[in-house]
Short mmCIF file of C-alpha atoms and ligand atoms in Angstrom, two decimals:
data_model
loop_
_atom_site.label_atom_id
_atom_site.label_comp_id
_atom_site.label_asym_id
_atom_site.label_seq_id
_atom_site.Cartn_x
_atom_site.Cartn_y
_atom_site.Cartn_z
CA MET G 755 37.68 154.06 81.97
CA SER G 756 36.89 156.17 78.95
CA GLU G 757 33.43 157.53 78.15
CA ASP G 758 33.05 154.98 75.39
CA GLY G 759 34.20 152.21 77.67
CA VAL G 760 31.39 152.96 80.09
CA LYS G 761 28.84 153.18 77.29
CA GLU G 762 30.00 149.88 75.85
CA SER G 763 29.80 148.07 79.16
CA THR G 764 26.30 149.34 79.94
CA LYS G 765 24.94 147.62 76.84
CA ILE G 766 24.16 144.18 78.21
CA SER G 767 22.92 141.62 75.79
CA GLY G 768 22.87 137.96 74.82
CA MET G 769 24.85 135.54 76.92
CA LYS G 770 26.23 138.32 79.08
CA SER G 771 22.86 139.24 80.55
CA LEU G 772 22.18 138.12 84.07
CA SER G 773 19.08 136.15 83.00
CA ALA G 774 20.88 134.12 80.37
CA ARG G 775 23.69 133.26 82.73
CA LEU G 776 21.25 132.24 85.42
CA LEU G 777 19.37 130.08 82.94
CA VAL G 778 22.51 128.22 81.88
CA PHE G 779 23.60 127.90 85.45
CA THR G 780 20.26 126.42 86.50
CA ILE G 781 20.26 123.86 83.68
CA ILE G 782 23.79 122.78 84.57
CA THR G 783 22.90 122.47 88.23
CA VAL G 784 19.83 120.34 87.52
CA MET G 785 21.83 118.14 85.13
CA ILE G 786 24.53 117.58 87.71
CA SER G 787 22.00 116.58 90.33
CA GLU G 788 20.36 114.21 87.86
CA VAL G 789 23.72 112.54 87.26
CA LEU G 790 24.20 112.22 90.99
CA ILE G 791 20.85 110.49 91.19
CA TYR G 792 21.39 108.37 88.05
CA VAL G 793 24.66 106.68 89.00
CA PRO G 794 23.44 104.92 92.16
CA SER G 795 20.05 104.15 90.67
CA ILE G 796 21.45 102.37 87.60
CA SER G 797 23.56 100.17 89.91
CA ARG G 798 20.50 99.39 91.92
CA PHE G 799 18.57 98.63 88.78
CA ARG G 800 21.15 95.94 87.87
CA LYS G 801 20.96 94.40 91.32
CA VAL G 802 17.16 94.22 91.21
CA TRP G 803 17.36 92.69 87.76
CA PHE G 804 19.60 89.89 89.07
CA GLU G 805 17.32 89.33 92.01
CA ALA G 806 14.38 88.90 89.67
CA ARG G 807 16.41 86.36 87.68
CA ILE G 808 17.20 84.41 90.82
CA ALA G 809 13.56 84.43 91.85
CA SER G 810 12.42 83.05 88.45
CA ALA G 811 15.20 80.49 88.53
CA GLU G 812 14.01 79.31 91.89
CA LEU G 813 10.48 79.06 90.59
CA ALA G 814 11.74 76.86 87.79
CA ALA G 815 13.63 74.80 90.34
CA LEU G 816 10.48 74.42 92.44
CA ALA G 817 8.56 73.15 89.46
CA THR G 818 11.30 70.61 88.91
CA GLU G 819 11.20 69.54 92.55
CA VAL G 820 7.53 68.70 92.17
CA ALA G 821 8.59 66.14 89.63
CA MET G 822 11.26 64.86 92.03
CA GLY G 823 12.74 61.47 91.26
CA GLU G 824 11.52 61.34 87.75
CA ASN G 825 13.73 62.62 84.98
CA LEU G 826 12.09 65.77 83.69
CA PRO G 827 11.66 65.67 79.92
CA GLN G 828 14.13 67.96 78.13
CA GLU G 829 11.33 69.87 76.46
CA LEU G 830 9.82 70.90 79.78
CA GLN G 831 13.28 71.75 81.11
CA ASN G 832 13.81 74.00 78.11
CA ARG G 833 10.55 75.82 78.68
CA LEU G 834 11.33 76.39 82.33
CA LEU G 835 14.80 77.68 81.51
CA ASP G 836 13.47 79.88 78.78
CA HIS G 837 11.01 81.41 81.18
CA ALA G 838 13.80 82.13 83.68
CA GLY G 839 16.00 83.59 80.89
CA ALA G 840 18.81 81.22 81.87
CA HIS G 841 21.12 78.69 80.23
CA GLY G 842 21.29 76.69 83.40
CA ILE G 843 20.07 76.65 86.97
CA ALA G 844 21.52 74.83 89.95
CA LEU G 845 20.57 74.71 93.62
CA THR G 846 23.22 73.93 96.21
CA LYS G 847 22.85 73.24 99.88
CA ASP G 848 25.90 73.12 102.18
CA GLY G 849 28.12 72.98 99.14
CA MET G 850 26.21 69.96 97.71
CA ARG G 851 24.46 70.32 94.37
CA ILE G 852 20.91 69.18 94.97
CA MET G 853 19.42 69.93 91.59
CA ALA G 854 20.41 71.14 88.18
CA LEU G 855 18.68 72.15 84.97
CA SER G 856 20.44 73.07 81.78
CA MET G 857 20.02 73.79 78.11
CA ASP G 858 22.69 74.72 75.47
CA MET G 859 25.18 75.17 78.30
CA PRO G 860 27.93 77.56 77.21
CA THR G 861 31.46 76.23 77.51
CA ARG G 862 32.75 79.14 79.57
CA VAL G 863 31.60 81.60 82.20
CA ASP G 864 33.01 85.13 81.86
CA GLN G 865 32.13 86.49 85.26
CA THR G 866 30.69 85.32 88.51
CA VAL G 867 28.42 87.72 90.34
CA LEU G 868 27.94 87.13 94.04
CA MET G 869 24.76 88.75 95.29
CA LYS G 870 26.13 88.98 98.82
CA ASP G 871 28.73 91.50 97.63
CA ASP G 872 26.42 94.49 97.72
CA SER G 873 28.73 97.31 98.77
CA ILE G 874 28.06 100.51 96.84
CA ALA G 875 31.51 100.49 95.26
CA HIS G 876 31.03 96.93 94.09
CA LEU G 877 27.60 97.65 92.64
CA LEU G 878 28.84 100.80 90.86
CA LYS G 879 31.78 98.92 89.37
CA GLY G 880 29.57 96.06 88.18
CA ALA G 881 27.05 98.40 86.57
CA PHE G 882 29.78 100.34 84.84
CA GLN G 883 31.34 97.14 83.47
CA THR G 884 28.03 95.97 82.10
CA LEU G 885 27.33 99.29 80.41
CA VAL G 886 30.66 99.47 78.58
CA GLN G 887 30.77 95.87 77.25
CA ASN G 888 30.54 95.36 73.51
CA ASN G 889 30.11 91.58 73.52
CA ASN G 890 27.70 89.33 75.27
CA ARG G 891 29.30 87.89 78.39
CA ILE G 892 28.14 84.75 80.16
CA LEU G 893 27.47 85.49 83.82
CA ARG G 894 27.10 83.14 86.71
CA VAL G 895 24.91 84.81 89.32
CA ILE G 896 24.87 83.24 92.77
CA GLY G 897 22.43 84.36 95.42
CA PRO G 898 20.47 82.91 98.35
CA SER G 899 17.08 81.40 97.80
CA THR G 900 14.13 83.54 98.87
CA VAL G 901 12.31 80.54 100.33
CA ASN G 902 15.15 78.85 102.09
CA PRO G 903 18.15 81.13 102.75
CA LYS G 904 20.41 78.10 103.33
CA THR G 905 19.93 77.05 99.74
CA MET G 906 21.99 78.91 97.15
CA VAL G 907 20.61 79.51 93.69
CA GLU G 908 23.06 79.62 90.81
CA VAL G 909 21.97 80.94 87.42
CA ILE G 910 23.98 80.94 84.19
CA LEU G 911 22.75 83.70 81.90
CA ASP G 912 23.56 86.13 79.06
CA GLU G 913 24.53 89.68 79.91
CA SER G 914 23.07 91.33 76.77
CA PRO G 915 19.44 91.42 77.90
CA LEU G 916 20.59 93.09 81.09
CA ARG G 917 22.55 95.67 79.16
CA MET G 918 19.59 96.39 76.90
CA ALA G 919 17.38 96.86 79.94
CA MET G 920 19.95 99.18 81.49
CA TYR G 921 20.16 101.25 78.29
CA ASP G 922 16.41 101.49 78.24
CA TYR G 923 16.36 102.59 81.83
CA SER G 924 19.08 105.18 81.19
CA GLU G 925 17.18 106.60 78.28
CA ARG G 926 14.10 106.99 80.38
CA ILE G 927 16.10 108.70 83.13
CA LEU G 928 17.74 111.00 80.59
CA ALA G 929 14.40 111.99 79.09
CA LEU G 930 13.05 112.59 82.55
CA SER G 931 16.10 114.65 83.52
CA ILE G 932 15.69 116.83 80.50
CA VAL G 933 12.08 117.46 81.25
CA VAL G 934 12.77 118.13 84.93
CA SER G 935 15.69 120.43 84.23
CA LEU G 936 13.75 122.40 81.65
CA PHE G 937 10.86 122.83 84.04
CA THR G 938 13.12 123.76 86.94
CA ALA G 939 15.19 126.07 84.81
CA ALA G 940 12.10 127.77 83.46
CA PHE G 941 10.74 128.19 86.94
CA VAL G 942 14.00 129.46 88.40
CA TYR G 943 14.52 131.70 85.41
CA LEU G 944 11.10 133.28 85.68
CA SER G 945 11.32 133.81 89.41
CA LEU G 946 14.81 135.31 89.19
CA GLN G 947 13.68 137.41 86.29
CA TRP G 948 10.80 138.68 88.34
CA LEU G 949 12.58 139.06 91.66
CA MET G 950 16.01 140.25 90.63
CA VAL G 951 16.67 140.92 86.99
CA ARG G 952 13.64 143.14 86.45
CA PRO G 953 14.27 145.42 89.49
CA MET G 954 18.01 145.44 88.76
CA GLY G 955 17.23 146.45 85.18
CA LEU G 956 15.22 149.35 86.56
CA ILE G 957 18.28 150.47 88.50
CA THR G 958 20.63 150.03 85.55
CA ARG G 959 18.38 151.90 83.13
CA SER G 960 17.88 154.73 85.57
CA MET G 961 21.62 155.01 86.18
CA ILE G 962 22.38 155.10 82.46
CA ARG G 963 19.71 157.69 81.90
CA PHE G 964 20.80 159.77 84.85
CA ARG G 965 24.36 159.70 83.62
CA GLU G 966 23.25 160.98 80.23
CA LYS G 967 20.86 163.63 81.51
CA PRO G 968 21.36 164.26 85.22
CA GLU G 969 19.24 167.40 85.14
CA ASP G 970 16.21 165.51 83.81
CA ASP G 971 13.63 164.80 86.54
CA GLU G 972 12.46 161.71 84.66
CA ALA G 973 15.90 160.16 85.06
CA ILE G 974 15.36 159.70 88.78
CA ILE G 975 14.39 156.13 89.57
CA GLN G 976 10.86 155.39 90.83
CA PRO G 977 11.48 152.83 93.59
CA SER G 978 9.25 149.78 93.27
CA GLY G 979 8.51 149.88 97.01
CA ALA G 980 9.86 146.37 97.61
CA SER G 981 11.48 145.96 101.01
CA ASP G 982 14.19 143.53 99.92
CA GLU G 983 17.83 144.40 99.23
CA ILE G 984 17.17 145.56 95.70
CA GLY G 985 14.19 147.62 96.81
CA ILE G 986 16.39 149.36 99.35
CA ALA G 987 19.09 149.90 96.73
CA GLN G 988 16.46 151.58 94.56
CA GLN G 989 15.40 153.87 97.38
CA VAL G 990 18.97 154.80 98.18
CA LEU G 991 19.69 155.41 94.51
CA ALA G 992 16.64 157.66 94.24
CA ALA G 993 17.77 159.69 97.25
CA MET G 994 21.29 159.91 95.88
CA GLN G 995 20.08 161.04 92.48
CA ARG G 996 17.89 163.72 94.05
CA ASP G 997 20.81 165.00 96.15
CA LEU G 998 23.07 165.00 93.14
CA GLN G 999 20.50 166.86 91.09
CA THR G 1000 20.14 169.53 93.74
CA ALA G 1001 23.91 169.89 94.01
CA LEU G 1002 24.18 170.05 90.25
CA LYS G 1003 21.57 172.78 89.97
CA GLU G 1004 23.34 174.73 92.67
CA LYS G 1005 26.65 174.29 90.95
CA THR G 1006 25.27 175.44 87.61
CA ARG G 1007 23.84 178.55 89.26
CA LEU G 1008 27.13 179.22 91.04
CA ALA G 1009 29.09 178.79 87.84
CA ALA G 1010 26.83 181.29 86.08
CA LEU G 1011 27.21 183.66 89.02
CA GLY G 1012 30.95 183.15 88.97
CA SER G 1013 31.35 184.06 85.35
CA ALA G 1014 29.11 187.10 85.83
CA VAL G 1015 31.25 188.23 88.75
CA ALA G 1016 34.39 187.67 86.73
CA LYS G 1017 33.05 189.87 83.94
CA ILE G 1018 31.99 192.63 86.31
CA ASN G 1019 35.33 192.47 88.06
CA HIS G 1020 37.23 192.76 84.87
CA ASP G 1021 35.45 195.94 83.82
CA LEU G 1022 35.55 197.34 87.32
CA ARG G 1023 39.28 196.89 87.51
CA ASN G 1024 39.80 198.92 84.37
CA THR G 1025 37.60 201.66 85.75
CA LEU G 1026 39.47 201.60 89.02
CA ALA G 1027 42.80 201.85 87.24
CA THR G 1028 41.60 205.06 85.63
CA ALA G 1029 40.37 206.35 88.98
CA MET G 1030 43.77 205.57 90.44
CA LEU G 1031 45.49 207.65 87.77
CA ILE G 1032 43.19 210.57 88.44
CA SER G 1033 43.68 210.43 92.20
CA ASP G 1034 47.45 210.29 91.70
CA ARG G 1035 47.14 213.62 89.92
CA LEU G 1036 44.90 214.93 92.67
CA ALA G 1037 47.70 214.23 95.11
CA LYS G 1038 49.82 216.72 93.22
CA SER G 1039 47.12 219.39 93.20
CA GLU G 1040 47.84 223.01 94.24
CA ASP G 1041 44.81 222.99 96.50
CA PRO G 1042 45.81 221.73 99.98
CA ASP G 1043 42.27 220.44 100.69
CA VAL G 1044 42.34 218.34 97.58
CA ARG G 1045 45.83 217.10 98.43
CA GLU G 1046 44.60 216.04 101.82
CA ILE G 1047 41.75 213.86 100.61
CA ALA G 1048 43.83 212.28 97.87
CA PRO G 1049 45.51 209.59 100.07
CA ARG G 1050 42.15 208.49 101.45
CA LEU G 1051 40.78 208.25 97.96
CA ILE G 1052 43.80 206.19 96.95
CA GLU G 1053 43.29 203.93 99.93
CA ALA G 1054 39.63 203.39 99.10
CA ILE G 1055 40.42 202.56 95.52
CA ASP G 1056 43.22 200.29 96.63
CA LYS G 1057 40.78 198.36 98.79
CA ALA G 1058 38.38 198.05 95.91
CA VAL G 1059 41.14 196.78 93.66
CA THR G 1060 42.16 194.17 96.25
CA LEU G 1061 38.60 192.99 96.59
CA CYS G 1062 38.28 192.73 92.84
CA SER G 1063 41.48 190.86 92.27
CA HIS G 1064 40.81 188.49 95.15
CA THR G 1065 37.33 187.69 93.99
CA LEU G 1066 38.51 187.36 90.43
CA HIS G 1067 41.19 184.99 91.50
CA PHE G 1068 38.72 182.94 93.45
CA VAL G 1069 35.87 182.61 90.96
CA GLY G 1070 37.58 183.21 87.65
CA GLU G 1071 40.63 181.05 87.69
CA THR G 1072 40.34 177.33 87.70
CA GLY G 1073 43.79 176.00 88.35
CA LEU G 1074 46.72 178.37 88.54
CA HIS G 1075 49.22 178.53 85.75
CA LEU G 1076 52.57 178.46 87.43
CA PHE G 1077 55.87 179.47 85.94
CA LEU G 1078 58.20 177.34 87.99
CA GLU G 1079 61.86 178.13 88.57
CA ARG G 1080 64.45 177.15 91.14
CA LEU G 1081 64.32 179.72 93.97
CA TYR G 1082 66.02 180.32 97.29
CA LEU G 1083 63.37 180.06 99.96
CA SER G 1084 64.85 182.93 101.94
CA ASP G 1085 64.48 185.21 98.87
CA LEU G 1086 60.75 184.58 99.00
CA PHE G 1087 60.52 186.32 102.36
CA ASP G 1088 62.70 189.23 101.24
CA GLU G 1089 60.70 189.67 98.04
CA THR G 1090 57.48 189.68 100.03
CA LYS G 1091 58.94 192.27 102.31
CA SER G 1092 59.84 194.58 99.44
CA ALA G 1093 56.38 194.14 97.92
CA VAL G 1094 54.41 194.70 101.11
CA ARG G 1095 56.46 197.04 103.23
CA PRO G 1096 56.02 200.27 101.22
CA ILE G 1097 52.26 199.91 101.30
CA HIS G 1098 52.17 199.53 105.06
CA LEU G 1099 54.66 202.33 105.54
CA ALA G 1100 52.44 204.58 103.44
CA HIS G 1101 49.60 203.86 105.84
CA ASP G 1102 51.50 204.01 109.07
CA ALA G 1103 55.01 205.38 108.85
CA GLU G 1104 55.53 205.45 112.63
CA ASN G 1105 55.25 201.76 113.39
CA GLU G 1106 57.87 200.14 111.26
CA THR G 1107 57.47 196.35 111.32
CA ILE G 1108 60.48 194.24 112.28
CA TRP G 1109 61.25 191.51 109.74
CA GLU G 1110 63.40 188.58 110.85
CA ASN G 1111 64.57 186.02 108.33
CA HIS G 1112 66.03 182.81 109.82
CA ILE G 1113 65.68 180.67 106.70
CA PRO G 1114 68.96 178.82 105.97
CA GLN G 1115 70.54 180.16 102.78
CA MET G 1116 70.77 176.80 101.01
CA PHE G 1117 67.07 175.88 101.11
CA GLU G 1118 65.73 175.84 97.57
CA ILE G 1119 62.31 175.20 96.11
CA ASP G 1120 60.71 175.05 92.67
CA GLY G 1121 58.10 177.77 92.57
CA ASP G 1122 56.49 180.72 90.88
CA MET G 1123 57.91 183.74 92.74
CA ASP G 1124 55.04 186.11 91.89
CA GLN G 1125 52.40 183.69 93.07
CA LEU G 1126 54.29 182.76 96.22
CA VAL G 1127 54.81 186.43 97.06
CA ARG G 1128 51.05 186.80 96.73
CA ALA G 1129 50.50 183.92 99.13
CA VAL G 1130 53.01 185.01 101.75
CA GLY G 1131 51.96 188.61 101.20
CA ASN G 1132 48.40 187.75 102.20
CA LEU G 1133 49.63 186.15 105.41
CA VAL G 1134 51.93 189.03 106.22
CA ASN G 1135 49.21 191.60 105.50
CA ASN G 1136 46.83 189.79 107.81
CA ALA G 1137 49.40 189.83 110.60
CA ILE G 1138 50.20 193.54 110.19
CA GLN G 1139 46.52 194.42 109.87
CA ALA G 1140 45.86 192.52 113.10
CA GLY G 1141 48.51 194.65 114.83
CA ALA G 1142 51.66 192.55 114.67
CA THR G 1143 54.90 194.56 114.89
CA LYS G 1144 57.29 191.71 114.34
CA LEU G 1145 57.35 188.97 111.72
CA SER G 1146 59.82 186.15 111.63
CA VAL G 1147 60.35 183.14 109.42
CA SER G 1148 62.30 179.95 109.93
CA ALA G 1149 62.52 176.75 107.95
CA GLU G 1150 63.48 173.12 108.41
CA GLU G 1151 63.70 169.97 106.34
CA SER G 1152 61.17 167.24 106.99
CA GLY G 1153 61.37 164.12 104.82
CA PRO G 1154 60.57 165.08 101.25
CA PHE G 1155 59.35 168.51 102.37
CA ILE G 1156 60.65 171.85 103.54
CA LYS G 1157 58.58 173.45 106.26
CA LEU G 1158 58.44 177.20 106.59
CA TYR G 1159 57.08 178.74 109.79
CA LEU G 1160 55.81 182.31 109.62
CA THR G 1161 55.34 183.73 113.11
CA ASP G 1162 53.92 187.10 114.14
CA ASN G 1163 53.50 188.77 117.50
CA GLY G 1164 49.92 189.86 116.82
CA PRO G 1165 46.91 189.29 119.08
CA GLY G 1166 46.06 185.86 117.63
CA MET G 1167 43.23 184.87 115.38
CA PRO G 1168 39.70 185.80 116.50
CA ASP G 1169 37.35 182.86 117.12
CA ILE G 1170 35.19 183.54 114.11
CA ALA G 1171 38.26 183.46 111.89
CA ILE G 1172 39.39 180.14 113.40
CA GLU G 1173 35.97 178.59 112.97
CA ASN G 1174 35.81 179.63 109.35
CA LEU G 1175 39.44 179.09 108.57
CA PHE G 1176 40.00 178.62 104.83
CA LYS G 1177 36.30 179.08 104.03
CA PRO G 1178 35.82 181.62 101.23
CA PHE G 1179 34.00 184.84 102.16
CA GLN G 1180 33.29 183.59 105.68
CA GLY G 1181 36.55 183.84 107.58
CA SER G 1182 36.93 187.58 107.76
CA ALA G 1183 36.82 189.20 111.20
CA ARG G 1184 38.05 192.50 109.90
CA LYS G 1185 36.11 195.52 108.76
CA GLY G 1186 36.49 195.74 105.01
CA GLY G 1187 37.97 192.23 104.81
CA THR G 1188 36.97 189.80 102.09
CA GLY G 1189 37.72 186.55 103.83
CA LEU G 1190 39.58 185.42 100.72
CA GLY G 1191 43.21 186.08 101.61
CA LEU G 1192 43.90 182.84 103.47
CA ILE G 1193 42.12 180.62 101.00
CA ILE G 1194 43.99 182.19 98.10
CA ALA G 1195 47.27 181.61 99.90
CA LYS G 1196 46.28 178.00 100.52
CA ASP G 1197 45.31 177.57 96.86
CA ILE G 1198 48.69 178.82 95.73
CA MET G 1199 50.52 176.52 98.15
CA GLN G 1200 48.48 173.54 97.01
CA SER G 1201 49.14 174.21 93.36
CA HIS G 1202 52.83 174.07 94.24
CA GLY G 1203 52.27 170.60 95.65
CA GLY G 1204 52.50 171.98 99.16
CA ALA G 1205 50.12 172.99 101.93
CA LEU G 1206 49.18 175.83 104.24
CA GLU G 1207 48.08 175.23 107.80
CA LEU G 1208 47.54 177.29 110.90
CA ASP G 1209 50.23 175.94 113.20
CA SER G 1210 49.28 177.81 116.36
CA THR G 1211 47.54 180.97 117.45
CA GLY G 1212 47.11 182.68 120.79
CA LYS G 1213 47.44 186.01 122.53
CA ASP G 1214 51.21 186.07 121.90
CA GLY G 1215 50.82 185.70 118.19
CA SER G 1216 50.13 183.25 115.42
CA THR G 1217 52.23 180.87 113.36
CA PHE G 1218 51.35 179.63 109.91
CA LEU G 1219 53.07 176.54 108.50
CA LEU G 1220 53.84 176.50 104.78
CA THR G 1221 54.97 173.15 103.41
CA PHE G 1222 56.91 172.95 100.13
CA PRO G 1223 57.98 169.80 98.32
CA LYS G 1224 61.76 169.59 97.96
CA PRO G 1225 62.89 170.28 94.42
CA VAL G 1226 63.54 167.25 92.23
CA GLU G 1227 67.30 166.75 92.18
CA ASP G 1228 67.93 165.46 88.66
CA GLU G 1229 66.17 168.47 87.17
CA GLU G 1230 69.22 170.45 88.17
CA ALA G 1231 71.51 168.17 86.18
CA ASN G 1232 69.62 168.62 82.90
CA PRO G 1233 67.84 171.94 82.95
N1 ADP S 2274 48.19 186.53 111.63
C1 ADP S 2274 46.94 186.79 112.03
N2 ADP S 2274 46.68 187.30 113.25
C2 ADP S 2274 45.43 187.56 113.65
N3 ADP S 2274 44.35 187.36 112.88
C3 ADP S 2274 44.52 186.85 111.66
C4 ADP S 2274 45.81 186.54 111.16
N4 ADP S 2274 45.66 186.03 109.91
C5 ADP S 2274 44.34 186.04 109.65
N5 ADP S 2274 43.64 186.52 110.68
C6 ADP S 2274 42.19 186.67 110.79
O1 ADP S 2274 41.63 185.84 109.78
C7 ADP S 2274 40.68 186.56 109.01
C8 ADP S 2274 40.67 186.05 107.61
O2 ADP S 2274 41.80 186.45 106.89
P1 ADP S 2274 41.71 186.52 105.32
O3 ADP S 2274 41.25 185.23 104.80
O4 ADP S 2274 43.01 187.04 104.83
O5 ADP S 2274 40.55 187.56 105.06
P2 ADP S 2274 40.60 189.13 105.27
O6 ADP S 2274 42.01 189.49 105.53
O7 ADP S 2274 40.06 189.66 104.02
O8 ADP S 2274 39.70 189.37 106.43
C9 ADP S 2274 41.11 188.00 109.15
O9 ADP S 2274 39.98 188.82 109.05
C10 ADP S 2274 41.71 188.05 110.53
O10 ADP S 2274 40.73 188.34 111.47
MG1 MG S 2275 43.69 189.08 104.47
#
């Protein structure tokens, strides 16, 4: 992700903020639960409404029974029916009609509702049908009498008043739902805001600030002290930021030190080059005493130059610049030999080192010969300095790699060198050593896409393993 990308995504606003999403989510959840409550309750409402109608119808029928035998005047019948909200009422017992009242009887009945069918599915279906009707339907509702369950009450009535009542009821439920969901949402929102969003915001702000100014002490988060997950995250973040800050300060100091060393080295190398020239002339002096000290002077300066160039390489260069070409691996060993051998001979002409090259001729690599000679040269120097008299190399293919084994017959690596293997300045077990040779060699191998490892070491000698990637084939076809 680009710098801008990160900046963009840390600006949280509007609907994207956690609080807004939680708010919407809460409202939706409450609404859904209200619907789940509404559907069965509207069906129940319809059932209760019918039951009330049956009860009033029965009351009307009772009043009529009082006047048993006599023909009830139509006017009274009308009033009773009006009160029950019915066009007609009939009571039946064992299938026999025992009484009937009627007024403006409609010519048709659109639907018969049996109160004994009270399964949930049936009730839901009935309620739904009532709600979606446009016209008034005539319903015949049949249910048992409350007084005498053997008697069935039959009421003929209009559906519209029921629908109006159901609409009314729905409106009330809707209003209630809105109020409830707003209250719930507000409550949930505030508690989430307080418990999560606010402490998370603290973390986010601190992270943004720390990213912008990691060296600023103020950028480190002040944990709220809460013991929940977010509180712990804050504490961990604070610890992490402090560690990072310390590391950063250290790194800045080291970088400053590094560039200072690089500058000193650079000047020192020039001075040493001059000294080298002078001592070369001393070696040709007439005075035998002067001639005698000249080689030691040269050796001392040589050491100083090595130290300088090693240190410079280590602190000054970030990333090697390689000039890659196709090379024969066995040439690498021979080149190293010609670079290193004269120096060692100058020091110790008696003990000529034996060089054995067993690398198959055809092995090729892509590499920078000068750099690789430096790497292998460091390894070879170490071996000779440790007292090895024989060096041999062999190589083999291994998957996409070529492995080169460099074996010496020296005394093996000292413990301190093994413990601090590849650690700059720490691995030297040699008087006058820098402890940089191995790490520089490893650096060079790694920048070639390879690796350097200590394969084995013991009293019979040591073997280093240098891994090279095989050259890419098609490069050969189009150079
Ligand atoms: N082939 C080897 N045989 C024995 N000791 C070795 C060998 N290679 C490296 N060492 C040990 O590892 C140490 C670190 O080597 P190096 O990183 O080149 O630093 P330096 O040579 O400056 O001491 C040496 O001081 C030496 O003791
Ligand atoms: Mg060395």
